CSV table of C-alpha atoms in Angstrom, one decimal:
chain,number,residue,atom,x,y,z
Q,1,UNK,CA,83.5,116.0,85.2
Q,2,UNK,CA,83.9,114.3,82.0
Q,3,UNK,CA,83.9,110.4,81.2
Q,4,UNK,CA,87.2,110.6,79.7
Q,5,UNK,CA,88.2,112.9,82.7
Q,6,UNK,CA,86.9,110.2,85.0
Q,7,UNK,CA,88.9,107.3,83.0
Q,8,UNK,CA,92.0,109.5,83.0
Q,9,UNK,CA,91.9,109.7,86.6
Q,10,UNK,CA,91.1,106.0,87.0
Q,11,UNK,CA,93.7,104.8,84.7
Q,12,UNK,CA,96.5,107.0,86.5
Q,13,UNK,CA,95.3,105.7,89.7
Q,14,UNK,CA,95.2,101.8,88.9
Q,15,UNK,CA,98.7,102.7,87.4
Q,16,UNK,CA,100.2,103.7,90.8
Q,17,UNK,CA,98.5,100.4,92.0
Q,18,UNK,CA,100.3,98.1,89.1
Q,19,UNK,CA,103.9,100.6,91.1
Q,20,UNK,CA,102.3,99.5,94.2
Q,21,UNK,CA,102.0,96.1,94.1
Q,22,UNK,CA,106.3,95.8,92.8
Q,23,UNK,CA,106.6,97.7,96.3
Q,24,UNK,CA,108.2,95.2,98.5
Q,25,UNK,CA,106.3,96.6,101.6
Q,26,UNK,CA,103.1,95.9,99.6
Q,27,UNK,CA,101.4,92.2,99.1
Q,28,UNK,CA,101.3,91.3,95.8
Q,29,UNK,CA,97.7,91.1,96.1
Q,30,UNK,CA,97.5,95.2,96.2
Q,31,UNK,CA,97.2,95.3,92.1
Q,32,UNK,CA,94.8,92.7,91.4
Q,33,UNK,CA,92.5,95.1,94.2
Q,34,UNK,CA,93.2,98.3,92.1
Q,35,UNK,CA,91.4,96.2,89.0
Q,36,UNK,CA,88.1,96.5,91.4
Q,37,UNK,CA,89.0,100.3,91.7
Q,38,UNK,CA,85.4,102.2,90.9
Q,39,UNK,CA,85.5,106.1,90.1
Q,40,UNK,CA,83.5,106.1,93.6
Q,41,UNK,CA,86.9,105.5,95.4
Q,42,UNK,CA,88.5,108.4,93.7
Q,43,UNK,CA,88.1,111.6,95.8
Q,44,UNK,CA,86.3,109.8,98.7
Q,45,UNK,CA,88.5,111.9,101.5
Q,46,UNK,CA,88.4,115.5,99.4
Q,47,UNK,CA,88.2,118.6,101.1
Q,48,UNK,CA,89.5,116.6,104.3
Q,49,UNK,CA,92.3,118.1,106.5
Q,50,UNK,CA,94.0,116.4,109.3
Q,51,UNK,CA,96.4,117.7,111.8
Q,52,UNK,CA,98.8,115.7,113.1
Q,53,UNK,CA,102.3,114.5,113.1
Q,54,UNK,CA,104.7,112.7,111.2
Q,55,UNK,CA,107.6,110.6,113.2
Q,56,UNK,CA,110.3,108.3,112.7
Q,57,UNK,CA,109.1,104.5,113.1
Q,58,UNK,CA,109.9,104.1,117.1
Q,59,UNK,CA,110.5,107.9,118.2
Q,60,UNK,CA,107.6,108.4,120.1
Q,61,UNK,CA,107.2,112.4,119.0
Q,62,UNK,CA,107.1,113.6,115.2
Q,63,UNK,CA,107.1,116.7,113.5
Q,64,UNK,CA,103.9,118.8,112.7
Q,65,UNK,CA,102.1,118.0,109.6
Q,66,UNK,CA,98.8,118.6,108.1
Q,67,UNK,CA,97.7,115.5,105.3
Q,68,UNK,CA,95.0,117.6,102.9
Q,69,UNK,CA,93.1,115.4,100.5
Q,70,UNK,CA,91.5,117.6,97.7
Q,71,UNK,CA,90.2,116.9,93.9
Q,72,UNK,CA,91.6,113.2,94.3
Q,73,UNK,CA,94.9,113.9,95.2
Q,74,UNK,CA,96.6,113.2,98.6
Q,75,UNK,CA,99.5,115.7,100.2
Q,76,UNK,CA,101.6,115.8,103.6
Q,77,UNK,CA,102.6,119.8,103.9
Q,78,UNK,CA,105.8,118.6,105.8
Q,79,UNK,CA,107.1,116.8,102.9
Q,80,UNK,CA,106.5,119.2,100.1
Q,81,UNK,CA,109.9,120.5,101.6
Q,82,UNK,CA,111.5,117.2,100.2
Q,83,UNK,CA,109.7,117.5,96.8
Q,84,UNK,CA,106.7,115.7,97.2
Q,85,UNK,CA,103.6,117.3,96.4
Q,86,UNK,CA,99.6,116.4,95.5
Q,87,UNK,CA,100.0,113.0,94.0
Q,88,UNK,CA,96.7,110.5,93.1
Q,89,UNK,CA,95.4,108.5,96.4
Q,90,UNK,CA,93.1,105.2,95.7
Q,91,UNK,CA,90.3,104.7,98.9
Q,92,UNK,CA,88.6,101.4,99.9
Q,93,UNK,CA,86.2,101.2,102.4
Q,94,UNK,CA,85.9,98.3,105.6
Q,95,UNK,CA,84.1,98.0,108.7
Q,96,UNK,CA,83.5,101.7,109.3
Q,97,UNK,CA,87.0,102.9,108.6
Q,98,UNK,CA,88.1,104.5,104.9
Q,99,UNK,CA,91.1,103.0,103.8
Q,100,UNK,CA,93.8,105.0,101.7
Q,101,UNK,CA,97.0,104.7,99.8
Q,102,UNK,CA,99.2,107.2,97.9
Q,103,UNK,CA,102.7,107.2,96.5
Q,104,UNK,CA,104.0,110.6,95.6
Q,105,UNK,CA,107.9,110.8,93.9
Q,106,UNK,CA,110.1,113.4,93.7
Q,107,UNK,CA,112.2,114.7,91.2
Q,108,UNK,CA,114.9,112.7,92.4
Q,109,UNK,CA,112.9,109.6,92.0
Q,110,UNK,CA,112.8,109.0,95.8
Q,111,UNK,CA,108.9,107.4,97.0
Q,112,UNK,CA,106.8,107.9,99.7
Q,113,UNK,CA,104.1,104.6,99.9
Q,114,UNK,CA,101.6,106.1,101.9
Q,115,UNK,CA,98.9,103.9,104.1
Q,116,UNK,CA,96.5,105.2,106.3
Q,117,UNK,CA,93.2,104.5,107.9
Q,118,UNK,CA,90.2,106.8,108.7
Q,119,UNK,CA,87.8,106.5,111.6
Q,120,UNK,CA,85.9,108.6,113.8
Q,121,UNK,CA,87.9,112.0,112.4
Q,122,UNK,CA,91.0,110.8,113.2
Q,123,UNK,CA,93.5,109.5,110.8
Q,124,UNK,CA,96.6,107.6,111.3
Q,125,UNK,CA,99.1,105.0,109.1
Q,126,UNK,CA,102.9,104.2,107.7
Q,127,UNK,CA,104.8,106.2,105.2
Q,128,UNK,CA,107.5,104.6,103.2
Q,129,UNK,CA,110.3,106.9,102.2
Q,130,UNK,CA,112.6,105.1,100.0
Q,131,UNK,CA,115.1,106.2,98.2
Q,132,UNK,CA,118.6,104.4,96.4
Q,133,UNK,CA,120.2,103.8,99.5
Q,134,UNK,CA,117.4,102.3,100.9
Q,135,UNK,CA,113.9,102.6,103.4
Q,136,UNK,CA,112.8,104.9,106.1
Q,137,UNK,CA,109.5,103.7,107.8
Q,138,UNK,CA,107.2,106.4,109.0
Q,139,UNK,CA,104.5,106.6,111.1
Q,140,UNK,CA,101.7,109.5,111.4
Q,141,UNK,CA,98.7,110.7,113.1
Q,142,UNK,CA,96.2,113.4,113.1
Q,143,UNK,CA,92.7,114.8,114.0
Q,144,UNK,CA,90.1,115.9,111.3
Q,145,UNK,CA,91.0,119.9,110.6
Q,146,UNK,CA,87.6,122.1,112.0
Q,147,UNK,CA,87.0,125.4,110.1
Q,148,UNK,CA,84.9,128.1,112.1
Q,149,UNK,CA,82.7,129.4,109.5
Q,150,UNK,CA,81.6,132.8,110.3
C-alpha cells in the first residue's frame, strides 16, 4: 500500500474519531486519542470473524450475527439489513485485550457507535444505534470464526 493510501486511510479514520468524540456516549477525551492513532492500528483485527449475537441492552438472548473485520474496515452481517455496511474501525491495544471502535451510517443518516474488546478469541462490546428519535443500546458477543482448511 501506498503512503498516500496509508494517509487516506488514516485521515478518514481520525475523522470518525473527531464524529466520535461529539457522540454523547463517548468521553470527550476519545478525539484527542485518535491524534495518537498510528497506521499500525489500522487493520489490526483483518481477516478476523466472530460468531456471535447481537441483543437488545437487558434481553438476555440476541439474534445471530457474524462481526468480519477485513482491509480495515469493520461489518456486523445482521445489520447490513438496516443499511450499514463495511465502515473504517480504529484499534488500540491494553493489557492483553485489542480494543476497537467503529461507527457505520446509513443512508438515512441513522449511526451505529460500535465498541468492543478482544481477548482470548472471543469478542464482545456495546453498539449504539441512534437515529432522530433517539438511542437503542446494544450489546454483542461472539467466538473467533475457525476455517477447516483442507
Amino acid at each position: 500500500m501506498s503512503k498516500s493510501a496509508v494517509g487516506i486511510m488514516v485521515g478518514v479514520l481520525l475523522a470518525g474519531w473527531v464524529v466520535a468524540g461529539e457522540h454523547p456516549e463517548h468521553p470527550k477525551s476519545a478525539a484527542p486519542a485518535a491524534a495518537k492513532a498510528t497506521a499500525g492500528s489500522v487493520g489490526k483485527l483483518d481477516g478476523k470473524v466472530f460468531v456471535g449475537e447481537i441483543g437488545k441492552k437487558g434481553d438476555e438472548k440476541g439474534d445471530k450475527d457474524e462481526f468480519v473485520f477485513k482491509q480495515g474496515t469493520f461489518v456486523s452481517t445482521a445489520c447490513v439489513a438496516y443499511g450499514f455496511n463495511e465502515a473504517p474501525y480504529v484499534t488500540t491495544e491494553k493489557d492483553g485485550q485489542i480494543v476497537f471502535t467503529s461507527e457505520p451510517k446509513n443512508a438515512k443518516a441513522e449511526k451505529m457507535s460500535w465498541q468492543g474488546i478482544v481477548k482470548n478469541d472471543r469478542v464482545e462490546g456495546t453498539a449504539v444505534y441512534q437515529t432522530e428519535s433517539g438511542k437503542t443500546e446494544h450489546w454483542f458477543k461472539g467466538a473467533l470464526k475457525t476455517v477447516a482448511t483442507g
